[in-house]
mmCIF file of C-alpha atoms and ligand atoms in Angstrom:
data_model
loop_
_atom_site.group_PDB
_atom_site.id
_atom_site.type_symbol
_atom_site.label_atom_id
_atom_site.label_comp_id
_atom_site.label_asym_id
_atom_site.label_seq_id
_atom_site.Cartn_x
_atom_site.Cartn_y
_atom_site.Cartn_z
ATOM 1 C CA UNK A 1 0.000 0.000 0.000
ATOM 2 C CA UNK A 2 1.131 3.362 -0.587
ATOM 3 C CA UNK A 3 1.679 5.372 1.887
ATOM 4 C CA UNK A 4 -0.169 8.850 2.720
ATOM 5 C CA UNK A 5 1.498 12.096 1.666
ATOM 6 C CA UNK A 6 2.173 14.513 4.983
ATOM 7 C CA UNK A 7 1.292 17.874 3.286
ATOM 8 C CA UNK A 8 -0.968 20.590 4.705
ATOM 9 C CA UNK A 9 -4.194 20.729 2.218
ATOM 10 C CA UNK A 10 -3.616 24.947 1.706
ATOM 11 C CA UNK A 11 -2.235 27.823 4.005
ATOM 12 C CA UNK A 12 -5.171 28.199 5.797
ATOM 13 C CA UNK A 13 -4.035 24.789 7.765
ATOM 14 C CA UNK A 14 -1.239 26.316 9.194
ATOM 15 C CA UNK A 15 -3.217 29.037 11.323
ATOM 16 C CA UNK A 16 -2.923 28.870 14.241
ATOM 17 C CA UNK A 17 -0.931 26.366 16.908
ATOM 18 C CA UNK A 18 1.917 29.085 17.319
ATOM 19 C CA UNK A 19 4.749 28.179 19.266
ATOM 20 C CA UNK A 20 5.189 29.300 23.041
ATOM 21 C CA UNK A 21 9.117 30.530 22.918
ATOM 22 C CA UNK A 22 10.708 30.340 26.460
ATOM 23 C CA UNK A 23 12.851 33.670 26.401
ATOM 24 C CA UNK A 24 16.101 33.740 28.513
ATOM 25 C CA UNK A 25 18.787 35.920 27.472
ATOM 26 C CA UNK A 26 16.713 38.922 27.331
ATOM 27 C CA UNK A 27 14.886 38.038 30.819
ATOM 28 C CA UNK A 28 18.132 36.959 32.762
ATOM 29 C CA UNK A 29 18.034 40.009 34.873
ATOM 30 C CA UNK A 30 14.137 39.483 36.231
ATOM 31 C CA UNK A 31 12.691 37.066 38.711
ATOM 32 C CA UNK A 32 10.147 35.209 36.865
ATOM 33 C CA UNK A 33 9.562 32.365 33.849
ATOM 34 C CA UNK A 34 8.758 33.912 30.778
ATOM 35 C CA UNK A 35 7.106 33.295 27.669
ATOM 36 C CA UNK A 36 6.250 34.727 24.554
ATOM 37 C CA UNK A 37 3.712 32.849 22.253
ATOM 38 C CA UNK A 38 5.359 33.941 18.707
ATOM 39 C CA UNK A 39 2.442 34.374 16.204
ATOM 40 C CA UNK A 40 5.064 35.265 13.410
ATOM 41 C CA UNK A 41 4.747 31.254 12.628
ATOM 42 C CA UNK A 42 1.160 31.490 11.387
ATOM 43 C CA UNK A 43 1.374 31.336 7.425
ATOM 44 C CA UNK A 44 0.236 35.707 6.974
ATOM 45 C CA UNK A 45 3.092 36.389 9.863
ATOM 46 C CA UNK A 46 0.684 37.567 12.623
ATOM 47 C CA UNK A 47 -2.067 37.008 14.840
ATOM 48 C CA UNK A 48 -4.466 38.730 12.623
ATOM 49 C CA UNK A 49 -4.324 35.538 10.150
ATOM 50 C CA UNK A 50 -6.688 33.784 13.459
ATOM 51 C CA UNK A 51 -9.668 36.872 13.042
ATOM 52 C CA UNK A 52 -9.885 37.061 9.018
ATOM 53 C CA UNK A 53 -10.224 33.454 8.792
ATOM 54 C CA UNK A 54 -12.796 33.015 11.935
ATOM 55 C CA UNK A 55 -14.461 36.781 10.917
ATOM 56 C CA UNK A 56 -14.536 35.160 7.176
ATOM 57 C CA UNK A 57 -15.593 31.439 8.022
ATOM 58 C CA UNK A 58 -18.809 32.933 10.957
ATOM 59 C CA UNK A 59 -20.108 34.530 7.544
ATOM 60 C CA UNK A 60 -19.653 31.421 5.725
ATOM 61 C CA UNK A 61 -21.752 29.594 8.260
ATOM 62 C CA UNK A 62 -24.328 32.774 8.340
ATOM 63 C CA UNK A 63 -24.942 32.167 4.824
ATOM 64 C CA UNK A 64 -24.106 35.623 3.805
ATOM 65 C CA UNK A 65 -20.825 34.889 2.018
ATOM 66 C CA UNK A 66 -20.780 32.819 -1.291
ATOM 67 C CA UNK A 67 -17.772 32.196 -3.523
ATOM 68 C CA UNK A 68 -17.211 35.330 -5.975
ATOM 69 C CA UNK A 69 -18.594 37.586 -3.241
ATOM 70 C CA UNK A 70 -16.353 40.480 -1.652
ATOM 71 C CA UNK A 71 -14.612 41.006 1.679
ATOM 72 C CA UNK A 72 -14.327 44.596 2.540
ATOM 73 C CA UNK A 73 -11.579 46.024 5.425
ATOM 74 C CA UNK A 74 -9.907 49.249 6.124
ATOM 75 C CA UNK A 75 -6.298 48.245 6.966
ATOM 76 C CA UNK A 76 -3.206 48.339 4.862
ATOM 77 C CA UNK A 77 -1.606 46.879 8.444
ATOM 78 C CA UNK A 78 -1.549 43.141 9.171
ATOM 79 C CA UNK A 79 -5.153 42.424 9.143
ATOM 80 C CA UNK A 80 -5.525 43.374 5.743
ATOM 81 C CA UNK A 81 -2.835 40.961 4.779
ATOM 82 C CA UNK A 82 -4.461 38.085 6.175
ATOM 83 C CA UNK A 83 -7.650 38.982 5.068
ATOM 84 C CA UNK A 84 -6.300 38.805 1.294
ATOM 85 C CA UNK A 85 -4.762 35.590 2.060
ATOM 86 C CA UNK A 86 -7.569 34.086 3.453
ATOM 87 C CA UNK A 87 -9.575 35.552 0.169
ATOM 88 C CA UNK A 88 -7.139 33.812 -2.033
ATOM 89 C CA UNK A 89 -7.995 30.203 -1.103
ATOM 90 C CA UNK A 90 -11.709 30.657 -0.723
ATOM 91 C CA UNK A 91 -12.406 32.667 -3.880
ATOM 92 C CA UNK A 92 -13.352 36.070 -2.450
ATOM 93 C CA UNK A 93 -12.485 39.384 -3.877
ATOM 94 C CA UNK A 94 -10.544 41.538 -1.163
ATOM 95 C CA UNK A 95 -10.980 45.509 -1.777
ATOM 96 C CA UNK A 96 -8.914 47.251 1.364
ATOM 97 C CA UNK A 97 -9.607 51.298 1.699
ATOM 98 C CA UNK A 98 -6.231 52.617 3.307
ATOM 99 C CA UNK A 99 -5.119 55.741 4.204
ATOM 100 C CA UNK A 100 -2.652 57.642 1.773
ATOM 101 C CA UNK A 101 -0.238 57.533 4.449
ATOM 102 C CA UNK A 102 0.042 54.013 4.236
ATOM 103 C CA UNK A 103 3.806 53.581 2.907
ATOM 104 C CA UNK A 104 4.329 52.226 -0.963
ATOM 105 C CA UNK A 105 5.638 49.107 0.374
ATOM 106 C CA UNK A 106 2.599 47.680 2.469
ATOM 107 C CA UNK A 107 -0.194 48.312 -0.576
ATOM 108 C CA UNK A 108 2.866 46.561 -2.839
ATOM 109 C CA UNK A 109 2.279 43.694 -0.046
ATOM 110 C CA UNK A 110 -1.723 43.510 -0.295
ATOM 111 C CA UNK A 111 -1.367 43.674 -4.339
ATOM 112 C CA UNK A 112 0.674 40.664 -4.373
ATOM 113 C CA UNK A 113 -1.608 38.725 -2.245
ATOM 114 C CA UNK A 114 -4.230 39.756 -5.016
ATOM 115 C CA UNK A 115 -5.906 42.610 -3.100
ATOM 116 C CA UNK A 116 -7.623 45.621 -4.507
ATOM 117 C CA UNK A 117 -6.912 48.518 -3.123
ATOM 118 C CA UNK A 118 -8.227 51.735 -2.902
ATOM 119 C CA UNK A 119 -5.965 54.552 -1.712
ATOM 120 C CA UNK A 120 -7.725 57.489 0.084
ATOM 121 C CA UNK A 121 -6.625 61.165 1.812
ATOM 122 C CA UNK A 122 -5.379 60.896 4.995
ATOM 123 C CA UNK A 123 -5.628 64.250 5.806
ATOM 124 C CA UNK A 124 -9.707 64.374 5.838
ATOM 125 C CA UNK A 125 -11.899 63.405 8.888
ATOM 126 C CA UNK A 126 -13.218 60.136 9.617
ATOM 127 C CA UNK A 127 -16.876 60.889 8.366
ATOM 128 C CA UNK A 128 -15.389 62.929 5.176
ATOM 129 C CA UNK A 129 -16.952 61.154 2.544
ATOM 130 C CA UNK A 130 -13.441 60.456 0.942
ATOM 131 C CA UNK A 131 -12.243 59.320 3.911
ATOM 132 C CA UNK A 132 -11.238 55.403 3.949
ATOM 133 C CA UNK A 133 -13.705 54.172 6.604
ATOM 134 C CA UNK A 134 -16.625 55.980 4.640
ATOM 135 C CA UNK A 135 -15.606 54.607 1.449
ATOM 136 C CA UNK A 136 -15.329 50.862 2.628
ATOM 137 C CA UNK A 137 -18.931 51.404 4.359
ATOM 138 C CA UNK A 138 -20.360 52.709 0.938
ATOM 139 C CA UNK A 139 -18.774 49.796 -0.630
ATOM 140 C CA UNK A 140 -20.176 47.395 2.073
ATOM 141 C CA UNK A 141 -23.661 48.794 2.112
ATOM 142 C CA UNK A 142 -23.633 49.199 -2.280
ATOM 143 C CA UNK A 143 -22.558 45.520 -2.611
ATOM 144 C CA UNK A 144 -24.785 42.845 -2.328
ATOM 145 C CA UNK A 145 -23.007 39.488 -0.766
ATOM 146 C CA UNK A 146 -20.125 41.396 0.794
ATOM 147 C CA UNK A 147 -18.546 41.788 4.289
ATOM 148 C CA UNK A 148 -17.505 44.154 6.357
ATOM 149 C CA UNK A 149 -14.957 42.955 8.661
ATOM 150 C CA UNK A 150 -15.006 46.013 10.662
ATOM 151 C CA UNK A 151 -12.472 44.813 12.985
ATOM 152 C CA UNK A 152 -11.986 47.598 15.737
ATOM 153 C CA UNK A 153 -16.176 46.678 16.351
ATOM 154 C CA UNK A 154 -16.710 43.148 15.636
ATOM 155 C CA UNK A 155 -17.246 40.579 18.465
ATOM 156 C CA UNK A 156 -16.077 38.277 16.201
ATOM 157 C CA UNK A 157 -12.660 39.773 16.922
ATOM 158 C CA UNK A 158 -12.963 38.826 20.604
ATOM 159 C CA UNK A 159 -14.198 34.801 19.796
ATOM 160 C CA UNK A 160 -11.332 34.063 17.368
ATOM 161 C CA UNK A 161 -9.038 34.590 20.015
ATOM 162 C CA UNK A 162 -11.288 33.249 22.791
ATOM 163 C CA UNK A 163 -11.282 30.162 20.774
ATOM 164 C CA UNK A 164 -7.834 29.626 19.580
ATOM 165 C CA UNK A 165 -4.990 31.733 21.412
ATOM 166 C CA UNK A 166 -6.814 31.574 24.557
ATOM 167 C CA UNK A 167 -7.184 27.176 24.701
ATOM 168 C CA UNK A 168 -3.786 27.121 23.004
ATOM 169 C CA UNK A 169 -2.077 28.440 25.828
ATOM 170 C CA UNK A 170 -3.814 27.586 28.715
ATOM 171 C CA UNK A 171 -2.967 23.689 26.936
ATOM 172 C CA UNK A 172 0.652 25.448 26.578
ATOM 173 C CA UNK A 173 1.626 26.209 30.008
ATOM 174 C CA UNK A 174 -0.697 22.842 31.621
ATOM 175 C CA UNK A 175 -2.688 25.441 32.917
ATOM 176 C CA UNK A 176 0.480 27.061 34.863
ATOM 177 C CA UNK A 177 0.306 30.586 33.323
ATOM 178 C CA UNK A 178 0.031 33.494 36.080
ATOM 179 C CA UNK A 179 0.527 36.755 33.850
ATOM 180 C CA UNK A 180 -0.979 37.431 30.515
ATOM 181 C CA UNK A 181 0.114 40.395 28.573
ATOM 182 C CA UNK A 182 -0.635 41.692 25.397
ATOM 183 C CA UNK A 183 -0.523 44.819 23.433
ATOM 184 C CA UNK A 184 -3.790 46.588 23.294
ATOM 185 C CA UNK A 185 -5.398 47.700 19.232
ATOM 186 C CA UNK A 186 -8.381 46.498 18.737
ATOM 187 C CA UNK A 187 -8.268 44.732 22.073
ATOM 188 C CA UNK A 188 -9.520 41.223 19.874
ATOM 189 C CA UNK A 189 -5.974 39.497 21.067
ATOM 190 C CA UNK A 190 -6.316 40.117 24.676
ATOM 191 C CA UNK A 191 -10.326 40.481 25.450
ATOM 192 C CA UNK A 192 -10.537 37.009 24.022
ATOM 193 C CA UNK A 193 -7.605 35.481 25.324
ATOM 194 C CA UNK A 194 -8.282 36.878 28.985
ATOM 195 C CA UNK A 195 -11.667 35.504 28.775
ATOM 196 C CA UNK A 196 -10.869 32.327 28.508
ATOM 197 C CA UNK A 197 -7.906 32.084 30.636
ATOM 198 C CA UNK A 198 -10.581 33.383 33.553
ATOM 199 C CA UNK A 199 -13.021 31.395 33.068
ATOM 200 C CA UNK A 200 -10.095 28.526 33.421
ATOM 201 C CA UNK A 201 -8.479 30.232 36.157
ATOM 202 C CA UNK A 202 -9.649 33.723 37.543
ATOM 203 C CA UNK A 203 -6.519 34.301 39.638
ATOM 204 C CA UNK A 204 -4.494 34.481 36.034
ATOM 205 C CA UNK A 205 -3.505 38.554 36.024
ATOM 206 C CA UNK A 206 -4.137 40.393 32.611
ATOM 207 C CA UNK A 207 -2.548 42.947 31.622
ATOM 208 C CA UNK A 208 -2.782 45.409 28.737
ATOM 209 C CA UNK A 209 -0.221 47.099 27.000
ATOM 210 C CA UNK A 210 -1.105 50.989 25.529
ATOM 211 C CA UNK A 211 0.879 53.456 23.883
ATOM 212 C CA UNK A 212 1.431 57.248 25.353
ATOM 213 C CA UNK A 213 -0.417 59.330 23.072
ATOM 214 C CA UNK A 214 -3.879 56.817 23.215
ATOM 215 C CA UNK A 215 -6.920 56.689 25.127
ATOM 216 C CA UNK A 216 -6.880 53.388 26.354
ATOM 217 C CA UNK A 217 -5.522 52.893 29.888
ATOM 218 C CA UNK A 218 -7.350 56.319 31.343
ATOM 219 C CA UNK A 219 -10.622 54.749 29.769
ATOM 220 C CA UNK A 220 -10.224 51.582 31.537
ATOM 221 C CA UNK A 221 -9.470 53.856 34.811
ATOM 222 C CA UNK A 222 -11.802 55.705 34.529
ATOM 223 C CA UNK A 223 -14.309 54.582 32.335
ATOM 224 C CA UNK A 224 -14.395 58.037 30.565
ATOM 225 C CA UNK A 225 -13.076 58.847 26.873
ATOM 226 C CA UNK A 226 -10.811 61.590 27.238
ATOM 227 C CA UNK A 227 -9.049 63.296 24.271
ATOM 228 C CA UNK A 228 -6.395 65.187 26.162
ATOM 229 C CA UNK A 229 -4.656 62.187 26.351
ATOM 230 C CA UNK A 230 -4.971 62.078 22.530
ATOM 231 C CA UNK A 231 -1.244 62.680 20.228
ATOM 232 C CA UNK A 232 0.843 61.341 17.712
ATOM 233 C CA UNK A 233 2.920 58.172 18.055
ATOM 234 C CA UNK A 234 5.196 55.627 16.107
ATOM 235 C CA UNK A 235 3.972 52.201 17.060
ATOM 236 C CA UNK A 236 1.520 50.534 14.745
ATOM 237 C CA UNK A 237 -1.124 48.406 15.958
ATOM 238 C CA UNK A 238 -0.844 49.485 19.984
ATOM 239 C CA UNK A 239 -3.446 51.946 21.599
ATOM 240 C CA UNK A 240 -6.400 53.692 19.954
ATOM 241 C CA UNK A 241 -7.822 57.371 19.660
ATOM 242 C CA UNK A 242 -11.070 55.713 20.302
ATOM 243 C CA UNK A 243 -12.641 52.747 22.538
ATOM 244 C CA UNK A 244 -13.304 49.958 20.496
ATOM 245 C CA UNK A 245 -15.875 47.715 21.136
ATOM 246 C CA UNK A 246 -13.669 44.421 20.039
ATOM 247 C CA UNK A 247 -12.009 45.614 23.889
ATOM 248 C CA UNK A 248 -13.808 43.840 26.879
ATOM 249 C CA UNK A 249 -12.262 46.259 29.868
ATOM 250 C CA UNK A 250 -13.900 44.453 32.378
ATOM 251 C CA UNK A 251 -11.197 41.253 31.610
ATOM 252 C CA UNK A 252 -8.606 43.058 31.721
ATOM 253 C CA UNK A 253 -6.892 43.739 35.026
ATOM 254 C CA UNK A 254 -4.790 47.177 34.602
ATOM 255 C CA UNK A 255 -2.952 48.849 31.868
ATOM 256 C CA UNK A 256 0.775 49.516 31.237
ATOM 257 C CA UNK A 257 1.879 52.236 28.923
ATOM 258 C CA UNK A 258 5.477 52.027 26.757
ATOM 259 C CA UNK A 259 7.364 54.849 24.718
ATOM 260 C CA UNK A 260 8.096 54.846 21.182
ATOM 261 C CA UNK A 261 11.679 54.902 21.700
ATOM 262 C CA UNK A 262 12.067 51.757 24.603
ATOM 263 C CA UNK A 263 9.547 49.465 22.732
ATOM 264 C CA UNK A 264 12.026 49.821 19.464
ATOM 265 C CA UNK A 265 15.224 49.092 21.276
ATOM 266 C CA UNK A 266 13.460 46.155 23.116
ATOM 267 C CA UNK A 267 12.439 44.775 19.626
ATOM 268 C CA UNK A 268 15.762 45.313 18.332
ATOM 269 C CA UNK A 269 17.001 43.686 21.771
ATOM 270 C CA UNK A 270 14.718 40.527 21.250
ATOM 271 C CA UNK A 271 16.124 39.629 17.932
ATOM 272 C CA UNK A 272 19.572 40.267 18.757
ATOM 273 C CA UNK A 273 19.355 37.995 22.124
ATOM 274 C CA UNK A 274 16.958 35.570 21.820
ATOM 275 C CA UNK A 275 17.452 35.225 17.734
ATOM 276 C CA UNK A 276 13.881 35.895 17.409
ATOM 277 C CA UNK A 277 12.925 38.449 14.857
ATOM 278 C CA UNK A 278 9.995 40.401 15.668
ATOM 279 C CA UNK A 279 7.361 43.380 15.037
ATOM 280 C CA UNK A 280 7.398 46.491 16.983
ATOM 281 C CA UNK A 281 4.773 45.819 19.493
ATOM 282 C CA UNK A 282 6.699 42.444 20.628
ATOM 283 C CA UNK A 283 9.336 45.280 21.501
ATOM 284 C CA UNK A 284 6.144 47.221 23.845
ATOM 285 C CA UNK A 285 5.332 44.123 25.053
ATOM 286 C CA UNK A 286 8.414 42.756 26.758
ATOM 287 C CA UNK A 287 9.556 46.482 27.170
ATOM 288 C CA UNK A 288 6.201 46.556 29.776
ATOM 289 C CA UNK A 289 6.949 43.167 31.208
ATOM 290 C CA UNK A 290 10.607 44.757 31.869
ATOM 291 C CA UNK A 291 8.540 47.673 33.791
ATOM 292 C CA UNK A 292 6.435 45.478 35.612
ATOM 293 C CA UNK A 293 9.258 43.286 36.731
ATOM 294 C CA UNK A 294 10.819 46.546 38.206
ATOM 295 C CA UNK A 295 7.556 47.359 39.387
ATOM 296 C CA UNK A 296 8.040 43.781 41.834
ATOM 297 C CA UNK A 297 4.531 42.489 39.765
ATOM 298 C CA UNK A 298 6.333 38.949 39.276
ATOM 299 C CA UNK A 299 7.928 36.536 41.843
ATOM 300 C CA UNK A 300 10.291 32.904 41.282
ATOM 301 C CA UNK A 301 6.565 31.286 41.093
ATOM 302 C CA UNK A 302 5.048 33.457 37.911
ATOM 303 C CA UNK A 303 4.926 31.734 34.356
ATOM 304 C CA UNK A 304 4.462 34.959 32.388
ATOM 305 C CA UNK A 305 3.001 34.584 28.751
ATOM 306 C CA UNK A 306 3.150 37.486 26.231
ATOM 307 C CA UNK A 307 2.416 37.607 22.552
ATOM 308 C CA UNK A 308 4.916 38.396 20.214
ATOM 309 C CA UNK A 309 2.047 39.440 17.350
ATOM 310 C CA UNK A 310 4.307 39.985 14.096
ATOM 311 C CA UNK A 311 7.585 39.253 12.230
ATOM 312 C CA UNK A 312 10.181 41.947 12.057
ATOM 313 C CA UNK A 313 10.355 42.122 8.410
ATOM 314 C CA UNK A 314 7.619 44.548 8.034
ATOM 315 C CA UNK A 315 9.980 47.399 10.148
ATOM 316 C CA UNK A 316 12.764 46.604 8.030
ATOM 317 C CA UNK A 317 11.974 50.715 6.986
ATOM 318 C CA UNK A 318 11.372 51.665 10.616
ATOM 319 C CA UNK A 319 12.931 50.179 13.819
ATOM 320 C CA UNK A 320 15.750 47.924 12.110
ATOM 321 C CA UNK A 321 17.062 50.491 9.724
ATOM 322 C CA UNK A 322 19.686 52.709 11.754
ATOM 323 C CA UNK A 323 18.737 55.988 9.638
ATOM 324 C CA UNK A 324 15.453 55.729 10.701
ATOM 325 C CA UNK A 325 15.845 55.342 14.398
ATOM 326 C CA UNK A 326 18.459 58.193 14.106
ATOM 327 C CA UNK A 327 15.819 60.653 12.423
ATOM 328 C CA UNK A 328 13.533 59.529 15.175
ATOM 329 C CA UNK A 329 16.224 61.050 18.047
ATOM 330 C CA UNK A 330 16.525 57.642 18.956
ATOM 331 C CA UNK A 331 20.217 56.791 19.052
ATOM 332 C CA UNK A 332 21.091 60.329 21.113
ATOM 333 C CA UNK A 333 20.928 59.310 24.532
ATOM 334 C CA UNK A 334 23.055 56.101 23.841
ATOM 335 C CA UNK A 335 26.695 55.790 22.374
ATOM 336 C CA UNK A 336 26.300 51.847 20.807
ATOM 337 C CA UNK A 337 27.574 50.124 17.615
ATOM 338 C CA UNK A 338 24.740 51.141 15.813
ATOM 339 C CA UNK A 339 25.337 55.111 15.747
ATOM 340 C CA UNK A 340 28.807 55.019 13.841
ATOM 341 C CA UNK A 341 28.914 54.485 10.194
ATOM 342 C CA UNK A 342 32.126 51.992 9.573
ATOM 343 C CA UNK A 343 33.880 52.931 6.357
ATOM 344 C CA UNK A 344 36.056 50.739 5.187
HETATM 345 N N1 PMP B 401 0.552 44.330 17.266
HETATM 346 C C1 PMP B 401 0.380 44.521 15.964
HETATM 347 C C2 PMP B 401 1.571 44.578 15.071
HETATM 348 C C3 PMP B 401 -0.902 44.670 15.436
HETATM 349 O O1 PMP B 401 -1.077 44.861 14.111
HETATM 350 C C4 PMP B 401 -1.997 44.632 16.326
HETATM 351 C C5 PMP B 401 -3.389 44.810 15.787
HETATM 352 N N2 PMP B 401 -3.833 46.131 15.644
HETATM 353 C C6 PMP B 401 -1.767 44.442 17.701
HETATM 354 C C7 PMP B 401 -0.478 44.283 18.123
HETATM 355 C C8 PMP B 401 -2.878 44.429 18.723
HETATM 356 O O2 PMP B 401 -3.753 43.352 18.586
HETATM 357 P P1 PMP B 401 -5.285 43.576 18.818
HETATM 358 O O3 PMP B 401 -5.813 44.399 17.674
HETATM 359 O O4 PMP B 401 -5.865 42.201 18.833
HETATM 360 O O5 PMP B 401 -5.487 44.300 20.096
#
């Protein structure tokens, strides 16, 4: 008898089951076991690959998607990347709005995974009707048989993760895990992680990770939306200027906020200690975890798991080329390697 042929059927088989990465080098100063569950190893190199296919599959079930029909999204960031990809193998167009500021590389990225993609002004308001989240809603609401993945205020969001990351690690860490701590966007990764970690075990402490400049951690303080606390920032895919309802603040135990400038030499730090090449917001992540260990929020007894969400490839332009962490100020307050040019 022949025997069977081990291959995966298509891509979207190899969503999913990320590794949990013990870290070591980068941790060797802090009392503590930590973890980082690297979602670079799904097959659109981030977590978002988990929500397009269970935002896209739900509609399946629902009826209301057929092949031929149309997925609609307003990212040129990682969702939008595994949204084409998951279009691609079950015969969906993909039409992404994104914002003109989106750089020529990333819609070069969504074209190639067959995309269509509509570039609008970033410099007009949200409900402009140029803008990109008014033009993907027009789109939604003129096409019959399309969907709206809406991420930033779809529930959906919050179950892929409560039904995937969340069992994955509590299976992970034999139910062990103490800490959970993940940057804070939508809030999809962490609301539906938490949620099932608490139903497992309650005592498990949550944390969210926010960038200075967004709303996030006063909200969940105080339970008010305050734009003073709104201004401009670096990191992609950390904090909000608004409160998404994909966030469940009532899972969520406190907030942590990191700087531009730490979370980028953390990132840098990660892949040149623990060989692990990752995404800016792994950088806020284990940046915070370094606060919170100074903080005295972890004893010998914690088993700390944080999500590393994306693969360092996509900063190649940002926080792994030297010119652009020196136009960022970023290199002045240290003297390393990095800051002289060698001429040979
Ligand atoms: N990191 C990166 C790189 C992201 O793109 C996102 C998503 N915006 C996050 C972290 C945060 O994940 P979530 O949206 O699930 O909160």
């Amino acid at each position: 008898m022949k025997q069977k042929i081990n291959a995966y059927d298509n891509v979207l088989d190899l969503i999913g089951n990320t590794p949990l990465l013990k870290l070591k080098k980068i941790t060797q100063n802090l009392i503590g076991n930590f973890y980082a569950k690297v979602e670079a190893f799904n097959p659109g190199h981030s977590s978002k690959d988990r929500i397009a296919l269970h935002i896209i599959e739900e509609a399946e079930r629902k009826g209301i998607l057929k092949p031929g029909d149309t997925i609609i999204e307003t990212t040129s960031g990682n969702t939008g990347f595994s949204i084409a990809m998951v279009s691609v193998i079950k015969g969906y167009d993909c039409i992404l709005a994104v914002s003109s500021k989106s750089s020529p590389d990333k819609i070069d990225m969504l074209r190639a995974m067959g995309a269509k993609v509509y570039v609008c002004p970033a410099h007009v308001s949200a409900d402009d009707p140029r803008s990109y989240y008014q033009v993907a809603r027009r789109m939604h609401d003129e096409m019959k048989g399309s969907v709206y993945i809406n991420q930033y205020f779809n529930e959906l969001n919050i179950d892929a993760h409560y039904q995937s990351t969340g069992p994955e690690i509590w299976e992970q860490t034999a139910g062990q895990i103490t800490h959970f701590i993940a940057c804070s966007g939508t809030g999809g990764t962490i609301s539906g992680t938490a949620r099932f970690l608490k139903e497992k075990n309650p005592a498990v402490k949550v944390i969210g990770v926010d960038a200075y400049g967004s709303v996030l951690k006063k909200y969940h303080e105080t339970r008010e939306f305050d734009s003073d606390e709104i201004y401009p920032y670096r990191i992609e895919g950390l904090g909000k200027n608004l409160i998404p309802t994909a966030t469940d603040f009532d899972v969520i135990d406190k907030f942590i906020k990191v700087t531009d400038e730490e979370s980028a030499h953390t990132a840098r730090e990660i892949s040149k200690t623990e060989g692990c090449f990752v995404g800016y917001t792994s950088g806020a992540v284990m940046q915070a975890v370094k606060q919170l260990a100074e903080e005295g929020e972890f004893d010998e007894n914690s088993n700390v798991v944080m999500i590393f969400p994306d693969h360092g490839s996509r900063y190649m332009s940002k926080i792994y080329s030297d010119d652009w962490m020196r136009a960022q100020g970023f290199f002045d307050a240290i003297n390393t390697e990095e800051t002289q040019k060698i001429e040979y």
